[in-house]
Structure formats: structure tokens, C-alpha cells
Short mmCIF file of C-alpha atoms and ligand atoms in Angstrom, two decimals:
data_model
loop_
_atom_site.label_atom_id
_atom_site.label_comp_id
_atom_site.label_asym_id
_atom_site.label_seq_id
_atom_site.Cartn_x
_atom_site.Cartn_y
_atom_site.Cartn_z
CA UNK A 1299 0.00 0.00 0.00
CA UNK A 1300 3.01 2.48 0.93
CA UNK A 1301 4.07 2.57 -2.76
CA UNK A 1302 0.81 3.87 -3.88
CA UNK A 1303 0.59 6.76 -1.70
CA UNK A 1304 1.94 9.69 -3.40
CA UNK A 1305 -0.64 8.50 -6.62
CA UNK A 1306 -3.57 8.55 -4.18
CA UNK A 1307 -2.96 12.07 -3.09
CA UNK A 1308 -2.16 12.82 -7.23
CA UNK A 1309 -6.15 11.35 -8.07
CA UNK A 1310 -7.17 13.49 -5.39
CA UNK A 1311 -5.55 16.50 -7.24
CA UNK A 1312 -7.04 15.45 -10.60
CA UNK A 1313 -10.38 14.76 -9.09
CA UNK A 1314 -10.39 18.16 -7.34
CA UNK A 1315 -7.99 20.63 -6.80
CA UNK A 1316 -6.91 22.18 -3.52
CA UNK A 1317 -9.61 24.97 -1.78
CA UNK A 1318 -7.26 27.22 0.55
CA UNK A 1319 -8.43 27.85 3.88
CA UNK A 1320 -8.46 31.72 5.10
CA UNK A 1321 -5.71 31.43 7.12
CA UNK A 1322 -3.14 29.50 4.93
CA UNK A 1323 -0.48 31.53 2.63
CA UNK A 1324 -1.66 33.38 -0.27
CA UNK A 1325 -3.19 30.69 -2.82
CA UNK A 1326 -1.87 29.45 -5.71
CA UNK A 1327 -3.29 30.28 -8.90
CA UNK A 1328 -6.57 28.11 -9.18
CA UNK A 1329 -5.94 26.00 -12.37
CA UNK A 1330 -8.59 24.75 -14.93
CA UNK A 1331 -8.37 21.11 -15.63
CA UNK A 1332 -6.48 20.33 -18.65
CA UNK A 1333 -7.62 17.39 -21.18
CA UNK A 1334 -4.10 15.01 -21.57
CA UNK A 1335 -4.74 12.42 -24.53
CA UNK A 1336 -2.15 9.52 -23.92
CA UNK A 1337 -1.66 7.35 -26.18
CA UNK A 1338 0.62 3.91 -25.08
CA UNK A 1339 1.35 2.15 -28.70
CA UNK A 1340 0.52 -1.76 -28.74
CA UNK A 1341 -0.80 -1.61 -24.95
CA UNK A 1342 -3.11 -4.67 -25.45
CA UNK A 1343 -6.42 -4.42 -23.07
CA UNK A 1344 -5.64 -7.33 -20.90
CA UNK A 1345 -2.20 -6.33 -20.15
CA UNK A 1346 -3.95 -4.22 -17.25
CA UNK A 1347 -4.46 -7.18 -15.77
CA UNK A 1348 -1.29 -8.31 -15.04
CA UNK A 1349 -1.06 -6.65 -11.73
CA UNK A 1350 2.38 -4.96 -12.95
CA UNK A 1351 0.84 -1.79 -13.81
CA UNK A 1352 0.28 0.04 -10.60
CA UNK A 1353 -0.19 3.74 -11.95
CA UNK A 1354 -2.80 2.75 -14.46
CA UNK A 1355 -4.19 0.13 -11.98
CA UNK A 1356 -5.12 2.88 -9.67
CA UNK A 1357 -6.22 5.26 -12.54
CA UNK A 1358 -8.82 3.10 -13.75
CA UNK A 1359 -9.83 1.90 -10.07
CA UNK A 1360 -10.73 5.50 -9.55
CA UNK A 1361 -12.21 5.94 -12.69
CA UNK A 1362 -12.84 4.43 -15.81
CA UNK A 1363 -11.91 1.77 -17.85
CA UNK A 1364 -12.79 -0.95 -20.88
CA UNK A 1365 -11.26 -3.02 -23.34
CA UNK A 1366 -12.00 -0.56 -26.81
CA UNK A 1367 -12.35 -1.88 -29.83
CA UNK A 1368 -9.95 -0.52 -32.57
CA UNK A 1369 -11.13 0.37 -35.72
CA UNK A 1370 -10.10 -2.19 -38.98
CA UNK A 1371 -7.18 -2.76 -39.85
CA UNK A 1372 -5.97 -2.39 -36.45
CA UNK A 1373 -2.81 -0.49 -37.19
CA UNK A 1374 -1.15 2.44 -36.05
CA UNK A 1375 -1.89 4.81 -38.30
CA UNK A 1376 -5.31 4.70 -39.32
CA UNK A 1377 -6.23 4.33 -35.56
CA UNK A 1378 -4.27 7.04 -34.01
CA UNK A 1379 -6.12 9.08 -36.71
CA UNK A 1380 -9.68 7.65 -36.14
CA UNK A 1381 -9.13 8.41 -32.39
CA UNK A 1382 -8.63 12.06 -33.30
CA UNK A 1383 -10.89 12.70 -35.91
CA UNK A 1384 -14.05 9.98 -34.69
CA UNK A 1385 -13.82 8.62 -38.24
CA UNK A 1386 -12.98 4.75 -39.12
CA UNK A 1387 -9.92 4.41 -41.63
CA UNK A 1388 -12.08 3.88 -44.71
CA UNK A 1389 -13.76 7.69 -43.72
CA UNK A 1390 -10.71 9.58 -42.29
CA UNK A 1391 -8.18 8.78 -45.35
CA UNK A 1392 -5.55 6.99 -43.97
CA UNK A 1393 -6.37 3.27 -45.02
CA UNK A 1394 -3.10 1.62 -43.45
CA UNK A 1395 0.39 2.90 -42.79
CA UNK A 1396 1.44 2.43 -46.15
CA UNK A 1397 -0.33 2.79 -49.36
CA UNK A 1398 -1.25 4.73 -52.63
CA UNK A 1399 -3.83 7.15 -54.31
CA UNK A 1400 -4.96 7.07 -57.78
CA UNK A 1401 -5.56 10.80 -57.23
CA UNK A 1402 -1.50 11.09 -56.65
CA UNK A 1403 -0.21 8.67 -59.09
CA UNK A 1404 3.29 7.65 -58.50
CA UNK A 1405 3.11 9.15 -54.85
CA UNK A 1406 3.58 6.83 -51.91
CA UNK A 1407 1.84 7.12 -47.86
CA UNK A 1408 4.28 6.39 -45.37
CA UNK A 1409 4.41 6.69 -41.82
CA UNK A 1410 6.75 9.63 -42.42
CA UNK A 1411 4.58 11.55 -45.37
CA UNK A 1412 3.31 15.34 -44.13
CA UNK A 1413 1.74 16.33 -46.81
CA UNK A 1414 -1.40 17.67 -45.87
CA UNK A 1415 -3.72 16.01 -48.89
CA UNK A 1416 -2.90 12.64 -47.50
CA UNK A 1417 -4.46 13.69 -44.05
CA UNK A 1418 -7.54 16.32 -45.21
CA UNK A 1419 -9.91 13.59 -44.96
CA UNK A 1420 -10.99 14.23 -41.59
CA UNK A 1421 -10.41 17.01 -39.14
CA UNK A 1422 -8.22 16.02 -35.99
CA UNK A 1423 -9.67 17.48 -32.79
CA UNK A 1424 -6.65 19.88 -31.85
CA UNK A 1425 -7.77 21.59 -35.72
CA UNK A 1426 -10.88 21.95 -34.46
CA UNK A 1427 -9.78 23.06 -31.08
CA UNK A 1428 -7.03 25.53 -32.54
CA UNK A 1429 -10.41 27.10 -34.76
CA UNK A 1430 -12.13 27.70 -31.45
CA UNK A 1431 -9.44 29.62 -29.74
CA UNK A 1432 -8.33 26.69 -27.66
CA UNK A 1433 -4.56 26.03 -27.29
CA UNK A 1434 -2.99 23.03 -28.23
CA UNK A 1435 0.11 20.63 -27.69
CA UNK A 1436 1.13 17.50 -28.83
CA UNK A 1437 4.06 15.73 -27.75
CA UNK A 1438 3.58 13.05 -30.88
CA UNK A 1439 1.34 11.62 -32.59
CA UNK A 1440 0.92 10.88 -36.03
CA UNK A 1441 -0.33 13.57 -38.51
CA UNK A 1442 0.36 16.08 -35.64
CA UNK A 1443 3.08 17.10 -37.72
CA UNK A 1444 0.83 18.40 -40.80
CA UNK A 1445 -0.32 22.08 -41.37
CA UNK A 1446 -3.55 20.46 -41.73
CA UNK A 1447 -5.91 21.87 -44.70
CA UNK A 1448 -2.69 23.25 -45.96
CA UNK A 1449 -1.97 23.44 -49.86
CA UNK A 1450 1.05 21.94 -51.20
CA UNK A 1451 2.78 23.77 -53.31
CA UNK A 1452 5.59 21.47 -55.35
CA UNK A 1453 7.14 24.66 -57.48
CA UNK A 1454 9.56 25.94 -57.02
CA UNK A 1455 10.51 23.04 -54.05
CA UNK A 1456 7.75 21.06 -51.96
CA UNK A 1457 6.34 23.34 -49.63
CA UNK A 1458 3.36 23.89 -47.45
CA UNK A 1459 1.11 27.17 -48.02
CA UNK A 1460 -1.35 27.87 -45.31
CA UNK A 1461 -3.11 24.82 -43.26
CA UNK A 1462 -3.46 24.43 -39.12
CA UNK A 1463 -1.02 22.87 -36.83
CA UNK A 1464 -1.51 22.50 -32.59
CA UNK A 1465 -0.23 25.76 -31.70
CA UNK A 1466 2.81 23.61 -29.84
CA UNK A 1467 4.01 20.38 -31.17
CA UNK A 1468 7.22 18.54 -32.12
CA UNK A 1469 8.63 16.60 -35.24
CA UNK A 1470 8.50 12.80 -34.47
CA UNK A 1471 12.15 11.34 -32.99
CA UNK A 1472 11.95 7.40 -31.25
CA UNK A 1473 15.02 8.89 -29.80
CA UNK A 1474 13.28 11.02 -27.62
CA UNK A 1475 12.97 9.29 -24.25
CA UNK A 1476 9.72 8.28 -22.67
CA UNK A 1477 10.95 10.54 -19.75
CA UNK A 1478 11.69 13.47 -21.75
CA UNK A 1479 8.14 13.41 -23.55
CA UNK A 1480 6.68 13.46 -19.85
CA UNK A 1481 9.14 16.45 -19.13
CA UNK A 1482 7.92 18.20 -22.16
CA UNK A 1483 4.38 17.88 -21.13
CA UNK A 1484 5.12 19.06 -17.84
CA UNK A 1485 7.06 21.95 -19.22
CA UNK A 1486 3.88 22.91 -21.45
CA UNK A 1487 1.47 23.43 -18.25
CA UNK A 1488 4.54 25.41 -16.03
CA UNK A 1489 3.52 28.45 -18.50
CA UNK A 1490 1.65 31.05 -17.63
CA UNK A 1491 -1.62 30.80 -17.93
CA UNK A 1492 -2.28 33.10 -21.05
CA UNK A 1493 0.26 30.84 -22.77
CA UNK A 1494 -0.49 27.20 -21.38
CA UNK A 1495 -2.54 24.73 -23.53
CA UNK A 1496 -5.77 23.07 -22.67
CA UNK A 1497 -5.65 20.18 -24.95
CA UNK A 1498 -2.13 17.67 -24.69
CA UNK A 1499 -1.45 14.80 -26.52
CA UNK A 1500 0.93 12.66 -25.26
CA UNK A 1501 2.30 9.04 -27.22
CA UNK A 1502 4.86 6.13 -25.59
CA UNK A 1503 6.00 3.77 -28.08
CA UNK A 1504 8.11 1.15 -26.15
CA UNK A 1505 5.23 -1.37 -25.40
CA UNK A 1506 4.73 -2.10 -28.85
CA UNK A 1507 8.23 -2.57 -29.97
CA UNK A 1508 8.55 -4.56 -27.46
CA UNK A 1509 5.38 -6.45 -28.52
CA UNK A 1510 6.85 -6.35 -32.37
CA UNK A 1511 10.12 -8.04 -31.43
CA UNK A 1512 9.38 -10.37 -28.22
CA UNK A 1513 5.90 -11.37 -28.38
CA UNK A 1514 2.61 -10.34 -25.85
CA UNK A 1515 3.46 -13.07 -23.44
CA UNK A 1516 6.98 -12.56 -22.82
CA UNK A 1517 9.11 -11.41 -19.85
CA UNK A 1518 10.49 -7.98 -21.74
CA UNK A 1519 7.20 -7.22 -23.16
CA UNK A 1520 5.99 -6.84 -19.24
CA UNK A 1521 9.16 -4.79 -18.41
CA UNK A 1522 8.10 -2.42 -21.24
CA UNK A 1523 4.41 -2.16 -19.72
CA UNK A 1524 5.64 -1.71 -15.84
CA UNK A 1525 8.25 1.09 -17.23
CA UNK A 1526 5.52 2.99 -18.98
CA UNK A 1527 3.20 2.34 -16.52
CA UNK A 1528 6.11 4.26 -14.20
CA UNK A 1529 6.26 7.06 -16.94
CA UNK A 1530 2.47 7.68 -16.52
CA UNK A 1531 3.18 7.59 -12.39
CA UNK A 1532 5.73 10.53 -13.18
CA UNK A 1533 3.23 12.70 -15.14
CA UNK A 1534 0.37 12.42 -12.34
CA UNK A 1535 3.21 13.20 -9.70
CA UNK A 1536 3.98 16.23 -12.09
CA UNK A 1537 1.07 17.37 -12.68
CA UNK A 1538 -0.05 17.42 -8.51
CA UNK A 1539 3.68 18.77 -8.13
CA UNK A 1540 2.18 21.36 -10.28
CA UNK A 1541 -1.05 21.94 -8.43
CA UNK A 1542 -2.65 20.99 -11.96
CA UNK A 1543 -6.18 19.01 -11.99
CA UNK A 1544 -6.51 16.73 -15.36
CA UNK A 1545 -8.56 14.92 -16.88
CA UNK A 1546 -6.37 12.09 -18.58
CA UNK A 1547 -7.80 9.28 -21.04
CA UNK A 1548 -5.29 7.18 -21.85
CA UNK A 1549 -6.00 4.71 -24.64
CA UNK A 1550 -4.00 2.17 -27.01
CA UNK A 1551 -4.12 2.13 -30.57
CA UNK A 1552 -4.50 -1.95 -30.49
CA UNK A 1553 -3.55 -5.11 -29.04
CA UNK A 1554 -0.75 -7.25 -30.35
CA UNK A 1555 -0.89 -10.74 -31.50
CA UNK A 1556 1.65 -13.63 -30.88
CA UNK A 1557 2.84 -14.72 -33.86
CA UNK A 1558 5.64 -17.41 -35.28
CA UNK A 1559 7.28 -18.17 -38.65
CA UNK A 1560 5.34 -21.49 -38.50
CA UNK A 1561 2.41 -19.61 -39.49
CA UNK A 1562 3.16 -17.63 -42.17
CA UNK A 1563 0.88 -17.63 -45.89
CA UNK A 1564 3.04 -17.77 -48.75
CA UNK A 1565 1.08 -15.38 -51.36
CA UNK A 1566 3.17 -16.85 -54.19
CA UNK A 1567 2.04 -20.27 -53.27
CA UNK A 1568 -1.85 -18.98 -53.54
CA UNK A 1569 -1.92 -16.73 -57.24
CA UNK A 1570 0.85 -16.34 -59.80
CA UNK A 1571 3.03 -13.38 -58.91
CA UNK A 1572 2.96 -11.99 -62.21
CA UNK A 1573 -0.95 -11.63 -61.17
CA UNK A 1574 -0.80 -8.71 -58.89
CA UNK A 1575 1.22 -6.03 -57.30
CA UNK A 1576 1.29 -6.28 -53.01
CA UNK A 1577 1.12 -3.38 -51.32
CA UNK A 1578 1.26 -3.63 -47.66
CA UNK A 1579 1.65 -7.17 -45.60
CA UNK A 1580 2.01 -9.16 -42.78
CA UNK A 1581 -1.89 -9.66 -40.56
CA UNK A 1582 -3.59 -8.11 -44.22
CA UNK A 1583 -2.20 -8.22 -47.90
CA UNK A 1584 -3.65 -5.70 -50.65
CA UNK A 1585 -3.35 -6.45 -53.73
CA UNK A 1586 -3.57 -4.64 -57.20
CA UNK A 1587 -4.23 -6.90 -60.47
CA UNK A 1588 -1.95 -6.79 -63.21
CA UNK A 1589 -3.67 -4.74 -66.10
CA UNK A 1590 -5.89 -7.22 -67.23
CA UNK A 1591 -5.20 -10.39 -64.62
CA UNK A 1592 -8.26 -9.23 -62.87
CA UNK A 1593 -10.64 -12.37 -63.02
CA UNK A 1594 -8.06 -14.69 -62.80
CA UNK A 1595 -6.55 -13.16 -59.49
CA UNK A 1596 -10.08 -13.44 -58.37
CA UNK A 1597 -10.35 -16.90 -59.22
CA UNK A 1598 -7.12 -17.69 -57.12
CA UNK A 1599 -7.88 -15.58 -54.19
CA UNK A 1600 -11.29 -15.31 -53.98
CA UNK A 1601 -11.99 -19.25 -52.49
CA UNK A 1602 -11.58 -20.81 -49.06
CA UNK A 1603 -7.95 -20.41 -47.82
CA UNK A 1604 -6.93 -22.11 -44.31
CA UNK A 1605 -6.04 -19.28 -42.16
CA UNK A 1606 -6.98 -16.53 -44.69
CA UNK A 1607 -9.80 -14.77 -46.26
CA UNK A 1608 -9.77 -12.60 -49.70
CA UNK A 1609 -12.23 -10.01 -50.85
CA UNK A 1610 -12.94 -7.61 -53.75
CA UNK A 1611 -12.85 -4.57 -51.43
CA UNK A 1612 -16.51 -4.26 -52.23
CA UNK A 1613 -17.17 -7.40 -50.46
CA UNK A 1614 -15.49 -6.93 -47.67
CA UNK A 1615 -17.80 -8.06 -44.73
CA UNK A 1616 -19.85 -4.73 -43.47
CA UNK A 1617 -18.71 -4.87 -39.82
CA UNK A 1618 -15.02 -4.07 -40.58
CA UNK A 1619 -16.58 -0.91 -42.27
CA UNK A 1620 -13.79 -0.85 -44.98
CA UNK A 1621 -13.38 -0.62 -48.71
CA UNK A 1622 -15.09 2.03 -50.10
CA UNK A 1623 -12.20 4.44 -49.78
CA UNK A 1624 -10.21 4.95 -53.70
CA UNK A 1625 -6.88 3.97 -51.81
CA UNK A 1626 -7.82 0.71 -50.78
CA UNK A 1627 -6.58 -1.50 -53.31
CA UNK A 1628 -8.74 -3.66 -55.20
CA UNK A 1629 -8.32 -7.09 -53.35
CA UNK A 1630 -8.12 -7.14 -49.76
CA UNK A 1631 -6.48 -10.32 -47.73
CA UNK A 1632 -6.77 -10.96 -43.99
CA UNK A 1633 -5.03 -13.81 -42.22
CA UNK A 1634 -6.70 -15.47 -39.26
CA UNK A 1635 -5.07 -13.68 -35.68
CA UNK A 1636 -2.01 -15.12 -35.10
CA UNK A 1637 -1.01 -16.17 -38.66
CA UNK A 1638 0.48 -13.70 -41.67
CA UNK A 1639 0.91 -12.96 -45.34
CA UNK A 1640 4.15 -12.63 -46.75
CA UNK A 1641 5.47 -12.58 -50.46
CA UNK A 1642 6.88 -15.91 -50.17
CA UNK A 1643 7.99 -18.05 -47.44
CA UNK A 1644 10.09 -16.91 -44.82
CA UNK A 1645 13.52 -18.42 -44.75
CA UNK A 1646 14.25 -17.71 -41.40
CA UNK A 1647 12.76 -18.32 -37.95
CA UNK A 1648 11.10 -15.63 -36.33
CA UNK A 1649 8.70 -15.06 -33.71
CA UNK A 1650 7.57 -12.09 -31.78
CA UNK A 1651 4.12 -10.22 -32.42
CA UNK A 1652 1.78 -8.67 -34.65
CA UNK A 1653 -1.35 -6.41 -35.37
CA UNK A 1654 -3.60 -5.14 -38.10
CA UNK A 1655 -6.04 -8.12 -37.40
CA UNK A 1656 -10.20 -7.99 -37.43
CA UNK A 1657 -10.80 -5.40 -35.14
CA UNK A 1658 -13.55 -8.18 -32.95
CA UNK A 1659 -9.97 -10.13 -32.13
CA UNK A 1660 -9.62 -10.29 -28.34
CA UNK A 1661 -6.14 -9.81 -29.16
CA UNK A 1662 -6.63 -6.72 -30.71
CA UNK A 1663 -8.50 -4.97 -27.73
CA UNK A 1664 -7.10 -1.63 -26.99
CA UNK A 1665 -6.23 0.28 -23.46
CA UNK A 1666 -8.88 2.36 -22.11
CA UNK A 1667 -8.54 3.95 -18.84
CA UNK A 1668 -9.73 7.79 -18.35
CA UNK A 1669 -9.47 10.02 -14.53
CA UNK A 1670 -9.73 13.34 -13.72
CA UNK A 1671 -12.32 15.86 -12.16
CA UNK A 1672 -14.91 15.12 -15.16
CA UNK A 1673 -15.04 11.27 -14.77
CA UNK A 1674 -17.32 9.35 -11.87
CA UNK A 1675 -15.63 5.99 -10.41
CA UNK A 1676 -17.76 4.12 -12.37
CA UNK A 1677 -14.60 1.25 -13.04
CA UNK A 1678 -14.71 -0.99 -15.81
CA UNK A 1679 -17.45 -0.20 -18.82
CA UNK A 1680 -18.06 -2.27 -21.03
CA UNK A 1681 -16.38 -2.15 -24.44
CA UNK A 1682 -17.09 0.35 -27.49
CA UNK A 1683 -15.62 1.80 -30.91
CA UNK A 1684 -12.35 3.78 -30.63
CA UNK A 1685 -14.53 6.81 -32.95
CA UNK A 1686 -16.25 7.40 -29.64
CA UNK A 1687 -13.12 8.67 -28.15
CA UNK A 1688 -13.31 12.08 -30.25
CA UNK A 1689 -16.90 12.76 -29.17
CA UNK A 1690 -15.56 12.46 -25.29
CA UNK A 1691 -12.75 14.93 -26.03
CA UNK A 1692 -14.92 17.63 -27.76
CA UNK A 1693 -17.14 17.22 -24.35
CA UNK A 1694 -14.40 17.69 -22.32
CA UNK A 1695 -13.07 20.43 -24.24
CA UNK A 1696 -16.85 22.19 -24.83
CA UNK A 1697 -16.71 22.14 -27.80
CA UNK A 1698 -20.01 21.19 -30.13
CA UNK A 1699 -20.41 17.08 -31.30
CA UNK A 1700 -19.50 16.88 -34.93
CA UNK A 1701 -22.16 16.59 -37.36
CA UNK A 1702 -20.39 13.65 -39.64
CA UNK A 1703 -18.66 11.31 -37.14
CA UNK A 1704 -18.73 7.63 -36.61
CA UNK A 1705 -19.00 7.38 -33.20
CA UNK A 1706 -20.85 9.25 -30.47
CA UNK A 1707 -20.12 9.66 -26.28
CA UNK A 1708 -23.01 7.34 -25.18
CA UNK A 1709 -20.97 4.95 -23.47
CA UNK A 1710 -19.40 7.68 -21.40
CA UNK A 1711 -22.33 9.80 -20.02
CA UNK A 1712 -23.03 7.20 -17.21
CA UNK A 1713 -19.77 8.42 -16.14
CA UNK A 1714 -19.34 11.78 -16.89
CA UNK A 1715 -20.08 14.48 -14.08
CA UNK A 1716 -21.89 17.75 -15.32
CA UNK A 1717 -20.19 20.26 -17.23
CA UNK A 1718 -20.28 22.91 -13.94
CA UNK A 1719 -18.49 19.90 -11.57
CA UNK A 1720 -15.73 19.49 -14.05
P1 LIG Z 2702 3.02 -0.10 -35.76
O1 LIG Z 2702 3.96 -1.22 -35.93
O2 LIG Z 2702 1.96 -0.05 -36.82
O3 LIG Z 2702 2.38 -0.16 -34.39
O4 LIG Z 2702 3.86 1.27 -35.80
C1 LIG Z 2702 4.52 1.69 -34.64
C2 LIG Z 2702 5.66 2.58 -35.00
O5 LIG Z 2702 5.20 3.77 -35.61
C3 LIG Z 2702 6.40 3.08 -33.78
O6 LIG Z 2702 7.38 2.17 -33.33
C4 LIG Z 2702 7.02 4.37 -34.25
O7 LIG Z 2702 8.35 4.19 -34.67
C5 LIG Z 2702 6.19 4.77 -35.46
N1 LIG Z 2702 5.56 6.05 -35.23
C6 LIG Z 2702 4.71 6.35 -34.24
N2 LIG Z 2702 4.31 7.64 -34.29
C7 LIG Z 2702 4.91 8.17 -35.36
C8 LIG Z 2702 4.88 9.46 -35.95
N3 LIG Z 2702 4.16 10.44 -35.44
N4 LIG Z 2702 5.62 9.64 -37.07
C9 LIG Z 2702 6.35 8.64 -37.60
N5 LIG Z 2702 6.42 7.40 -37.08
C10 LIG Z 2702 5.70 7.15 -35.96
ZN1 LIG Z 2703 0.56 0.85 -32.99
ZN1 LIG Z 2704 3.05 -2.09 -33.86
#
């Protein structure tokens, strides 16, 4: 119990901040809560069961919690973005974390591409914030990076004209420690007021690497969860160090699958290479036909596979709510959790983990936990989209619901207090 003091007295702070008595020293400034968005990459929902995660333990024991659904494909990407903008991937524009636009011929998305018509799908909330007047800080997260709406202009070199960035944010760099980001953060809300932001986004990508290269089950995969779970103890130290009240959701982007080279679909074993072009693989393959191998790369894909199913993207089953976007490629593969598409079989051992499954996986249930002064200990909820997340922020933030989301903040108002009590 000692250990788990000084975070005690920390919820207290979030949940609501200090009232000085008339005889005590001059008060500090009385702080508005502050809306932090963390997001912990590949922090599958069950790992907060482990009982190695004190910080968040006692977050969501105080507060709230579920096991959210990502949106399909359950990648970084497209779900970082549908968690800003409310949107699932096939609505917000970014389909994966790599692929192509027949409105940009020759042009590639990466996970390191800014320009803004890749991203202008849907509106991320700190846009929408910055247009209301409300500052805004992000300490990653992707497409945080973009002047967002902004025009490219490729003569006489590639540049940006106009478009909306968060009013503070930084260039992405893995090299930036876990500690640091926290420090930046911290740094952010030791302003003064007039210059301190509202909205903070926060992202810790060490629990998915580790996921990547040792598997969910394994010893360093837990060392990764209990460090960040000691990164998120130093923010809520910080922030009651700061006499700063919070309201922090803190969400994953997925889960993580374990996965082995003894379960690996060899695509050039299925159709004829000279067939199709693969764009992205590994959980999902997309694939475009060779100018006229259509119907015979249907005929070889489109069948019963062990392990795998292939679509026309126009058949892709309704609930993943995917392939009507023009940058999904024409035929769409997805390999049963646990197994993957390559090229052609491996030649080497591996195991370790993977994501980018169907979204209903167990596996690929995200993080949810959320505290502060607007959340009720209402504990665990039960589960629900990741597009509801952006509904919850503009609440938070007061800002109006969009008119053309996905999602909506139904399964939050059980345990959200009243806009005054906030
Ligand atoms: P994934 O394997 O799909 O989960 O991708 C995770 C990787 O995405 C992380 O290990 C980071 O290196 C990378 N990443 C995360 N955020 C960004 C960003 N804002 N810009 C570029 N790369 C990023
Ligand atoms: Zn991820
Ligand atoms: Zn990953």
C-alpha cells in the first residue's frame, strides 16, 4: 500500500484541486483542468491485468476503464487518426500505414509523409480546437506534424502554403525518451496561464516494440508495460507537483498478437506473382491486379484459404466498415489472428508479435482507462468503438459534437459528471 501513496494524493488533485483555507499563505493560482490524450502504442487491453501496472491500476480503479475496440485494420496509423478525428480508416483517409492514391499517381503514404492532402480527410480534434481559440500541444502523434488543410505547393521546391497545426508540437524522434516526452508535457502546463494549452497529446512507443520483437506473453514485453506504466506515475506526480487538476484518457491504438514463422501464408504459393502487385503485408495483404489479370486473381484468391480470407474490397464483410475508400486497393487479404501474409515463405525463424487483425480479435482490444475531475468511479465499462473517443474529447473540451462522425459519447455519459463539476 506504501508505494501507492503519493498517486492517491495525485487522483485526489485530478479529481479536485486544492480549496485554501483563510488562514493559509496566499493561494496558488486556481488551475482549470487540462484534457491530456495519452496514447501507449501496442498496450493490449488485458495487459492491465497483469497486476504490474500500478499507476494505471489505480487510474482506472478510480475511474474508468474498458477493453476498446480498434477500428479495422488495427494499425497504427489509421487508428491514431480515427481516435482524433471519430472517423474509421475507410472515412478519415488513412487506409493503413502504407499505401497509394490514384488521385496522386506515383506518390507513396508512409508513416513519415506530411503532406497535408494525405491527411484532409478528416479534421483532428486539436484543428478543431485551434479554430475555437483553444490552445494546443502534442508531444507526438501521427499527422500532428501536418499544417492540416494546408496546400502543397511542389514549385519551385515542396512546400506547405497555409493549413493548421496544434499551436505547440514537435517533429516525431523514437530517440526522444519516454521521460523526456513526460518532461515536455510538464514543461507545457509550467507556463503562464495566457500561454499554457488546454488540450495535450501525449504518445509512448516502447510497449509495442517490445510487442513487435518479443511477443505479448513474454518477460520484456511486461518490463516495457511496468516502465511505462512508471512514466504515466511521473506525469500524475507532475502534474499534482504542479497543483494541476486533469482529466487524462489514456487509450492504445491496439492489441498485439503472438505470432511465429510457422504460421506464415506464402502469397506466391496462392496466385501467380505476375498476377498482382502487393502493397502492404504481414496480418492483411492488398493487392492490385496486373492490367488485365483481374478475373483470374479473383479466381485464385477469392476461395476458401486455411487461415486466410480474400475479398474484392466491395465485399469486404460490413462490420469491418472498410473498402469504399479509392486507396484501398482492389483485393483485400486478412489472415486469421495469429497467422500472416508474406510474399513468399520466410527463410528464417522468427517469432515475436503482430497487429492489423479484425478489429472483434480479443487480441486486438485496446487500453482504455480515463481520470480526472470530469469522470465518476464508475470502473470498468463495457467495451465500445475507438470513434467514440473524439466525441468524449470535444465534451471535455466544450466544444459542439460533430455533425459527420462515426461514433458518439453514449458509453461515457453514465460516467461523466456535469459540465459545472468538471
Ligand atoms: P506499428 O507497428 O503499426 O504499431 O507502428 C509503430 C511505430 O510507428 C512506432 O514504433 C514508431 O516508430 C512509429 N511512429 C509512431 N508515431 C509516429 C509518428 N508520429 N511519425 C512517424 N512514425 C511514428
Ligand atoms: Zn501501434
Ligand atoms: Zn506495432
Amino acid at each position: 500500500m506504501k508505494t501507492f501513496a503519493p498517486l492517491f494524493g495525485a487522483i485526489a488533485l485530478l479529481a479536485s484541486p486544492a480549496t485554501a483555507k483563510s488562514d493559509s499563505p496566499p493561494s496558488p493560482e486556481r488551475r482549470e483542468p487540462v484534457v491530456i490524450l495519452v496514447s501507449i502504442d501496442g498496450f493490449r487491453a488485458d495487459y492491465l491485468d497483469r497486476g504490474i501496472t500500478p499507476n494505471l491500476s489505480t487510474l482506472a480503479a478510480s475511474g474508468i476503464s474498458a477493453a476498446m475496440r480498434p477500428s479495422f485494420p488495427s494499425k497504427t496509423f489509421p487508428n491514431h487518426w480515427a481516435l482524433v478525428t471519430g472517423k474509421v480508416p475507410d472515412r478519415n483517409g488513412i487506409v493503413a500505414n502504407g499505401f497509394e492514391d490514384p488521385a496522386h499517381p506515383g506518390e507513396k503514404f508512409t508513416m513519415a509523409s506530411d503532406e497535408p492532402y494525405w491527411w484532409d480527410e478528416a479534421e483532428p480534434i486539436w484543428v478543431t480546437a485551434e479554430k475555437a481559440g483553444i490552445h494546443t500541444a502534442t508531444m507526438f502523434w501521427p499527422g500532428s506534424n501536418v499544417a492540416w488543410g494546408g496546400t502543397l505547393v511542389k514549385q519551385p521546391w515542396k512546400t506547405v502554403s497555409g493549413g493548421i497545426r496544434p499551436r505547440d508540437w514537435q517533429q516525431f524522434n523514437g530517440a526522444v525518451s519516454p521521460m523526456q516526452r513526460v518532461d515536455a508535457v510538464l514543461d507545457w502546463l509550467r507556463r503562464p496561464a495566457s500561454n499554457r494549452p488546454k488540450f495535450v497529446t501525449l504518445y509512448f512507443d516502447q510497449v509495442d516494440t517490445a510487442g513487435h520483437r518479443h511477443g505479448p506473453d513474454d518477460a520484456q514485453t511486461n518490463a516495457a508495460i511496468t516502465d511505462v506504466d512508471g512514466d504515466i506515475g511521473k506525469l500524475v506526480a507532475g502534474l499534482r507537483e504542479l497543483g494541476q487538476p486533469a482529466n487524462l484518457i489514456v487509450v492504445a491504438d491496439h492489441g498485439m498478437a503472438a505470432v511465429s514463422s510457422d504460421r506464415v501464408i506464402a502469397l506466391d504459393t496462392v496466385a501467380d506473382p505476375s498476377l498482382y502487385k502487393l502493397g502492404e503485408a504481414g496480418p492483411f495483404a492488398a493487392l492490385t491486379p496486373t492490367e488485365g489479370d483481374d478475373e483470374k486473381l479473383a479466381v485464385a484468391l477469392v476461395r476458401p484459404h486455411e487461415h486466410m480470407q480474400c475479398w474484392r474490397k466491395q465485399d469486404i464483410p460490413a462490420r469491418l466498415h472498410y473498402g469504399r475508400n479509392p486507396r484501398i486497393a482492389p483485393f483485400f487479404c486478412l489472415a486469421e489472428p495469429g497467422w500472416q501474409i508474406a510474399a513468399t515463405s520466410p527463410d528464417k525463424a522468427s517469432n515475436g508479435g503482430s497487429h492489423g487483425y479484425d478489429n472483434a480479435a480479443p487480441e486486438m482490444a485496446a487500453l482504455f482507462v480515463a481520470n480526472g475531475p470530469a469522470f465518476a468511479p464508475r470502473g470498468k465499462l463495457g467495451s465500445f468503438d475507438n470513434v467514440d473517443v473524439a466525441p468524449l474529447l470535444r465534451d471535455l473540451l466544450h466544444l459542439p459534437p460533430a455533425t459527420d462522425g462515426d461514433g458518439s459519447d453514449a458509453p461515457f455519459r453514465g460516467a461523466l459528471r456535469s459540465p459545472t463539476k468538471r
